[in-house]
Amino acid sequence: MKKSTLTLSLSAVLAAGVIAASASAQSAGEASSALAMAPQTVKKGDADNAFVVAGKFSEPNGETMYRRVCAACHMPDAKGVSTGAGFFPALAGNKKLAASGYPLYVLTHGMNGMPPLGQQMSDQQVADVVNYVRTSFGNKYKDKVKPEDVKAVR
Amino acid sequence: MSEPVGTGMTKRDLLGLIGKSAGATAMYMAMTELGQAQASPFKGPIKLDGDPKGTSVLILGAGVAGMTAALELSRAGYKVQVLEFNNRIGGRSMTIKGGDTFTELGGATQTCQFAPGNYINPGPWRIPWHHHGLMHYCRELGVQLETFQQMNYNAYIHNTKAFGGKPQRYGAVQSDYYGHVAELLAKATRQDALGDAITREDGEILLESLRSWGALDKNMRYVKGNESSDRRGWVKGPGGGLTAEPIPSDPMDMHTVLQSGMWRAIGGNISLDHQQAIFQPVGGMENVAKGFARAAGHLVRLNSKVTAIKQDASGVTADYIDTKTGQKLTAKADWCVCAIPLTILSQIPMNVSPELDAAIRAVPYSPSVKVGLEFKRRFWEEDEQIFGGITSTDLPNAQISYPSYGYHSKGPGVLLGAYTGGAYSYELTTLPPAERIQKVLEWGSQIHPQYKDEFMNGVVVSWHRMPFIQGCFGMWNAQNRADHYKNLCQIDGRIVLAGEHASYVGGWQEGGITSALDAIGRLHQRVVAG
């Protein structure tokens, strides 16, 4: 029994790797081939559970997900940045967050150049990070998003 | 070919005949068969015949797409002006060398400390032989090329979960993979397990080919011996004199090869985009941009941030800000070739059709991170006999690429310590640049323990933090390709888009060049047709 569970989880990991590889193969970009050439494994990761696997985010809660993923573009203070040719929008004080469906949709479907990063998160992870952002950085929206809501919008 | 190429008839005569009797498509197919053409959208230098009669074109973006358009349109007699956000020409086609300074979004500034002659190409770094458009411009613009070592049998494949994390030589993995597959197939062939799939005669030929391809012994086995070691390497290689006798090495078994996942690296190396011959410009990819700058740089206005694009029946207007002075300016032309990346363009107000507007918003950009590391010496060459090429790893840095120039040189050497994407690239970029480099050092030292003693300095480029693009390249899939690609490429009123995002060669300079040539060809037809 234990063995079959292990086998199952291994094939799930392999499947995730294959999905990531095929998604990137379609984009035919240079960078995608870099990951496609490497064996796909699950690693221990760092204290935030970053760097666990290429095709999927493993951060355990909304705060960590924001700090280790979203902040790469929206910045650690969620104020975005507009010093370049374009901008990354602020999430702090962003009125579009009033409707929970908006961040939910953007995260699962992407927006302009932003990739649909929610596709590399579980329903729970998407709900957690949306809830975190809507109650942090000065945002005070009390209504919570549930994993079922994420499933519905995917 | 049913007609033999006989005496008195050259290949060209024959092709002429085919062309006359069966049309251009048949001739093209015949040429391919004769090995004289390679299917490519690049049809040779573009010919824009006909007088544009002083028509003006505004080109937005001075990457390779914008510069290709600027060069060819100006040659054809158009009045051309190019606006570029950066303080340099080239866009992603760039090189970072010692003394170069750049500031990413969020404000972190890095100054590259590399010794003279060392560099990394943080964007495009390779030019496949079949990227005919880019190869054409390299030749024409005097961009000197040298071989990029893509496949190096002596580089490593590394998997933290296989061989106790000990890296394996690429050549040994490939040899063992081929060898075991050959042995299995030979066994099936001899047992008639292939059934009707192959004739008896072909089966005999197949066996002989498997022996040759897989380095099988006289019993059709892939085992320890001279045949296999001549592929995978020896414990002690053949030499001269009294200590000359070679000692063969032990191949891995089939189970180990498959479970290691290391076979993944083989397919990547033999894909068309990575086959030898593959090139790099001598001294760095920025020399492509410099070539374009020599030919058409006088048409470019740098430090110009486009803030709005408007079109009407008579022409196109772009509002822009001089990023040095803050001055607000306007440029006008009859037509516009817009080579601004979609990440940025989707944020610029522009009156285009709903179809084009939707297409501009339908292409997410891949993130990507590259890290250049400088070491006191070329330990990969001196200690491990790795001269160029790429090590692939399951660690988040994904690749280590050794420099394909300056072999055996003394003094500091620079390698590419990370070239990664996916989840890792976001996670890595949330750390300050120095910590990103520290992470990459930790990962790389699991493959090269020399990292710890030999490291000098590094630079990291996280493409989604680059102010002029906010991403690495446009990601297409079957869905957005079907829904939006043609709309993205259509001439919309007086505007046409160009760039790698408007191509099937995503993430490569060839995509930018062929899309620009395609766009200006169509635009020119409209203009001369009046």
PDB file of C-alpha atoms in Angstrom, chain B residues 33-174:
ATOM      1  CA  GLU B  33      15.669  17.759 -52.011  1.00  0.00           C
ATOM      2  CA  LEU B  34      18.945  18.686 -53.657  1.00  0.00           C
ATOM      3  CA  GLY B  35      20.155  20.139 -50.405  1.00  0.00           C
ATOM      4  CA  GLN B  36      20.371  23.696 -51.672  1.00  0.00           C
ATOM      5  CA  ALA B  37      17.623  25.314 -49.654  1.00  0.00           C
ATOM      6  CA  GLN B  38      16.363  25.078 -46.128  1.00  0.00           C
ATOM      7  CA  ALA B  39      12.739  25.780 -45.380  1.00  0.00           C
ATOM      8  CA  SER B  40      12.816  29.208 -43.756  1.00  0.00           C
ATOM      9  CA  PRO B  41      10.727  32.344 -43.866  1.00  0.00           C
ATOM     10  CA  PHE B  42      13.878  34.258 -44.789  1.00  0.00           C
ATOM     11  CA  LYS B  43      13.987  34.475 -48.605  1.00  0.00           C
ATOM     12  CA  GLY B  44      17.246  36.365 -48.902  1.00  0.00           C
ATOM     13  CA  PRO B  45      17.779  40.119 -48.728  1.00  0.00           C
ATOM     14  CA  ILE B  46      14.446  41.916 -48.966  1.00  0.00           C
ATOM     15  CA  LYS B  47      13.691  43.825 -52.186  1.00  0.00           C
ATOM     16  CA  LEU B  48      11.336  46.741 -51.707  1.00  0.00           C
ATOM     17  CA  ASP B  49      10.876  47.734 -55.359  1.00  0.00           C
ATOM     18  CA  GLY B  50       8.895  50.819 -56.219  1.00  0.00           C
ATOM     19  CA  ASP B  51       9.112  54.429 -55.118  1.00  0.00           C
ATOM     20  CA  PRO B  52       7.672  55.225 -51.698  1.00  0.00           C
ATOM     21  CA  LYS B  53       7.660  58.914 -52.791  1.00  0.00           C
ATOM     22  CA  GLY B  54       8.804  60.384 -49.531  1.00  0.00           C
ATOM     23  CA  THR B  55       6.507  58.299 -47.331  1.00  0.00           C
ATOM     24  CA  SER B  56       7.526  58.452 -43.693  1.00  0.00           C
ATOM     25  CA  VAL B  57       7.598  55.621 -41.162  1.00  0.00           C
ATOM     26  CA  LEU B  58       7.917  55.924 -37.401  1.00  0.00           C
ATOM     27  CA  ILE B  59       9.555  52.903 -35.831  1.00  0.00           C
ATOM     28  CA  LEU B  60       9.083  52.307 -32.119  1.00  0.00           C
ATOM     29  CA  GLY B  61      11.811  50.255 -30.463  1.00  0.00           C
ATOM     30  CA  ALA B  62      15.432  49.818 -31.593  1.00  0.00           C
ATOM     31  CA  GLY B  63      15.866  46.117 -30.932  1.00  0.00           C
ATOM     32  CA  VAL B  64      16.806  43.852 -33.818  1.00  0.00           C
ATOM     33  CA  ALA B  65      13.247  43.964 -35.217  1.00  0.00           C
ATOM     34  CA  GLY B  66      13.040  47.763 -35.161  1.00  0.00           C
ATOM     35  CA  MET B  67      16.574  48.119 -36.539  1.00  0.00           C
ATOM     36  CA  THR B  68      15.909  45.655 -39.368  1.00  0.00           C
ATOM     37  CA  ALA B  69      12.842  47.681 -40.330  1.00  0.00           C
ATOM     38  CA  ALA B  70      14.744  50.972 -40.043  1.00  0.00           C
ATOM     39  CA  LEU B  71      17.658  49.769 -42.157  1.00  0.00           C
ATOM     40  CA  GLU B  72      15.595  48.283 -44.975  1.00  0.00           C
ATOM     41  CA  LEU B  73      12.938  51.006 -45.116  1.00  0.00           C
ATOM     42  CA  SER B  74      15.544  53.771 -45.223  1.00  0.00           C
ATOM     43  CA  ARG B  75      17.334  51.925 -48.030  1.00  0.00           C
ATOM     44  CA  ALA B  76      14.075  51.742 -49.944  1.00  0.00           C
ATOM     45  CA  GLY B  77      13.698  55.512 -49.782  1.00  0.00           C
ATOM     46  CA  TYR B  78      11.422  55.990 -46.802  1.00  0.00           C
ATOM     47  CA  LYS B  79      11.881  58.783 -44.274  1.00  0.00           C
ATOM     48  CA  VAL B  80      12.534  56.871 -41.070  1.00  0.00           C
ATOM     49  CA  GLN B  81      12.671  57.872 -37.433  1.00  0.00           C
ATOM     50  CA  VAL B  82      13.193  55.378 -34.589  1.00  0.00           C
ATOM     51  CA  LEU B  83      12.330  56.050 -30.940  1.00  0.00           C
ATOM     52  CA  GLU B  84      14.106  53.942 -28.325  1.00  0.00           C
ATOM     53  CA  PHE B  85      13.520  53.903 -24.560  1.00  0.00           C
ATOM     54  CA  ASN B  86      17.024  52.747 -23.611  1.00  0.00           C
ATOM     55  CA  ASN B  87      20.247  54.692 -23.821  1.00  0.00           C
ATOM     56  CA  ARG B  88      21.522  52.167 -26.373  1.00  0.00           C
ATOM     57  CA  ILE B  89      20.450  50.282 -29.469  1.00  0.00           C
ATOM     58  CA  GLY B  90      19.720  46.540 -29.362  1.00  0.00           C
ATOM     59  CA  GLY B  91      16.991  45.838 -26.799  1.00  0.00           C
ATOM     60  CA  ARG B  92      17.494  42.344 -25.400  1.00  0.00           C
ATOM     61  CA  SER B  93      20.446  41.816 -27.729  1.00  0.00           C
ATOM     62  CA  MET B  94      23.071  43.023 -25.299  1.00  0.00           C
ATOM     63  CA  THR B  95      26.263  42.136 -23.467  1.00  0.00           C
ATOM     64  CA  ILE B  96      27.402  42.918 -19.925  1.00  0.00           C
ATOM     65  CA  LYS B  97      31.117  43.598 -19.438  1.00  0.00           C
ATOM     66  CA  GLY B  98      33.322  45.003 -16.705  1.00  0.00           C
ATOM     67  CA  GLY B  99      32.328  48.561 -15.813  1.00  0.00           C
ATOM     68  CA  ASP B 100      28.773  48.259 -17.132  1.00  0.00           C
ATOM     69  CA  THR B 101      26.122  49.501 -14.699  1.00  0.00           C
ATOM     70  CA  PHE B 102      22.425  48.777 -14.777  1.00  0.00           C
ATOM     71  CA  THR B 103      19.477  49.370 -12.474  1.00  0.00           C
ATOM     72  CA  GLU B 104      16.580  46.968 -12.299  1.00  0.00           C
ATOM     73  CA  LEU B 105      12.984  47.777 -11.409  1.00  0.00           C
ATOM     74  CA  GLY B 106      12.860  48.192  -7.650  1.00  0.00           C
ATOM     75  CA  GLY B 107      16.052  50.227  -7.707  1.00  0.00           C
ATOM     76  CA  ALA B 108      18.868  47.708  -7.193  1.00  0.00           C
ATOM     77  CA  THR B 109      21.931  48.793  -9.165  1.00  0.00           C
ATOM     78  CA  GLN B 110      24.717  46.434 -10.183  1.00  0.00           C
ATOM     79  CA  THR B 111      28.089  47.338 -11.603  1.00  0.00           C
ATOM     80  CA  CYS B 112      29.817  44.506 -13.391  1.00  0.00           C
ATOM     81  CA  GLN B 113      33.320  43.802 -12.074  1.00  0.00           C
ATOM     82  CA  PHE B 114      34.509  41.401 -14.790  1.00  0.00           C
ATOM     83  CA  ALA B 115      38.094  41.621 -15.983  1.00  0.00           C
ATOM     84  CA  PRO B 116      38.702  43.021 -19.489  1.00  0.00           C
ATOM     85  CA  GLY B 117      37.624  40.563 -22.187  1.00  0.00           C
ATOM     86  CA  ASN B 118      35.138  38.701 -20.000  1.00  0.00           C
ATOM     87  CA  TYR B 119      31.398  39.096 -20.510  1.00  0.00           C
ATOM     88  CA  ILE B 120      27.989  37.476 -20.412  1.00  0.00           C
ATOM     89  CA  ASN B 121      25.130  37.757 -22.873  1.00  0.00           C
ATOM     90  CA  PRO B 122      22.119  38.072 -20.566  1.00  0.00           C
ATOM     91  CA  GLY B 123      19.664  37.909 -23.459  1.00  0.00           C
ATOM     92  CA  PRO B 124      20.186  36.025 -26.719  1.00  0.00           C
ATOM     93  CA  TRP B 125      23.515  34.202 -26.739  1.00  0.00           C
ATOM     94  CA  ARG B 126      23.380  31.760 -29.636  1.00  0.00           C
ATOM     95  CA  ILE B 127      22.841  31.966 -33.387  1.00  0.00           C
ATOM     96  CA  PRO B 128      21.782  28.649 -34.969  1.00  0.00           C
ATOM     97  CA  TRP B 129      23.103  28.095 -38.505  1.00  0.00           C
ATOM     98  CA  HIS B 130      19.565  28.012 -39.906  1.00  0.00           C
ATOM     99  CA  HIS B 131      18.590  31.440 -38.565  1.00  0.00           C
ATOM    100  CA  HIS B 132      19.173  32.714 -42.066  1.00  0.00           C
ATOM    101  CA  GLY B 133      17.897  36.245 -41.448  1.00  0.00           C
ATOM    102  CA  LEU B 134      20.234  36.927 -38.556  1.00  0.00           C
ATOM    103  CA  MET B 135      23.103  35.133 -40.296  1.00  0.00           C
ATOM    104  CA  HIS B 136      22.521  37.362 -43.328  1.00  0.00           C
ATOM    105  CA  TYR B 137      22.706  40.554 -41.261  1.00  0.00           C
ATOM    106  CA  CYS B 138      25.773  39.341 -39.364  1.00  0.00           C
ATOM    107  CA  ARG B 139      27.579  38.844 -42.664  1.00  0.00           C
ATOM    108  CA  GLU B 140      26.338  42.101 -44.157  1.00  0.00           C
ATOM    109  CA  LEU B 141      26.949  44.241 -41.080  1.00  0.00           C
ATOM    110  CA  GLY B 142      30.410  42.817 -40.391  1.00  0.00           C
ATOM    111  CA  VAL B 143      29.539  40.990 -37.184  1.00  0.00           C
ATOM    112  CA  GLN B 144      32.310  38.440 -36.752  1.00  0.00           C
ATOM    113  CA  LEU B 145      31.109  35.036 -35.573  1.00  0.00           C
ATOM    114  CA  GLU B 146      32.761  32.167 -33.751  1.00  0.00           C
ATOM    115  CA  THR B 147      31.482  28.727 -32.795  1.00  0.00           C
ATOM    116  CA  PHE B 148      29.282  28.464 -29.736  1.00  0.00           C
ATOM    117  CA  GLN B 149      29.969  25.163 -28.040  1.00  0.00           C
ATOM    118  CA  GLN B 150      26.465  23.843 -27.400  1.00  0.00           C
ATOM    119  CA  MET B 151      27.084  20.128 -27.094  1.00  0.00           C
ATOM    120  CA  ASN B 152      30.143  19.157 -25.075  1.00  0.00           C
ATOM    121  CA  TYR B 153      30.464  15.458 -24.336  1.00  0.00           C
ATOM    122  CA  ASN B 154      32.692  16.230 -21.403  1.00  0.00           C
ATOM    123  CA  ALA B 155      30.298  18.642 -19.696  1.00  0.00           C
ATOM    124  CA  TYR B 156      28.020  17.233 -17.020  1.00  0.00           C
ATOM    125  CA  ILE B 157      24.489  16.188 -16.453  1.00  0.00           C
ATOM    126  CA  HIS B 158      23.642  16.567 -12.795  1.00  0.00           C
ATOM    127  CA  ASN B 159      20.712  15.255 -10.807  1.00  0.00           C
ATOM    128  CA  THR B 160      20.616  15.665  -7.034  1.00  0.00           C
ATOM    129  CA  LYS B 161      18.555  12.462  -6.846  1.00  0.00           C
ATOM    130  CA  ALA B 162      20.857  10.231  -8.919  1.00  0.00           C
ATOM    131  CA  PHE B 163      24.378   8.904  -8.278  1.00  0.00           C
ATOM    132  CA  GLY B 164      24.357  10.518  -4.845  1.00  0.00           C
ATOM    133  CA  GLY B 165      24.337  13.904  -6.537  1.00  0.00           C
ATOM    134  CA  LYS B 166      27.609  13.201  -8.351  1.00  0.00           C
ATOM    135  CA  PRO B 167      27.582  14.804 -11.814  1.00  0.00           C
ATOM    136  CA  GLN B 168      27.954  12.456 -14.794  1.00  0.00           C
ATOM    137  CA  ARG B 169      29.701  13.239 -18.051  1.00  0.00           C
ATOM    138  CA  TYR B 170      27.267  13.919 -20.884  1.00  0.00           C
ATOM    139  CA  GLY B 171      29.113  11.568 -23.223  1.00  0.00           C
ATOM    140  CA  ALA B 172      28.863   8.638 -20.803  1.00  0.00           C
ATOM    141  CA  VAL B 173      25.135   9.159 -20.272  1.00  0.00           C
ATOM    142  CA  GLN B 174      24.410   9.460 -23.981  1.00  0.00           C
TER     143      GLN B 174
END
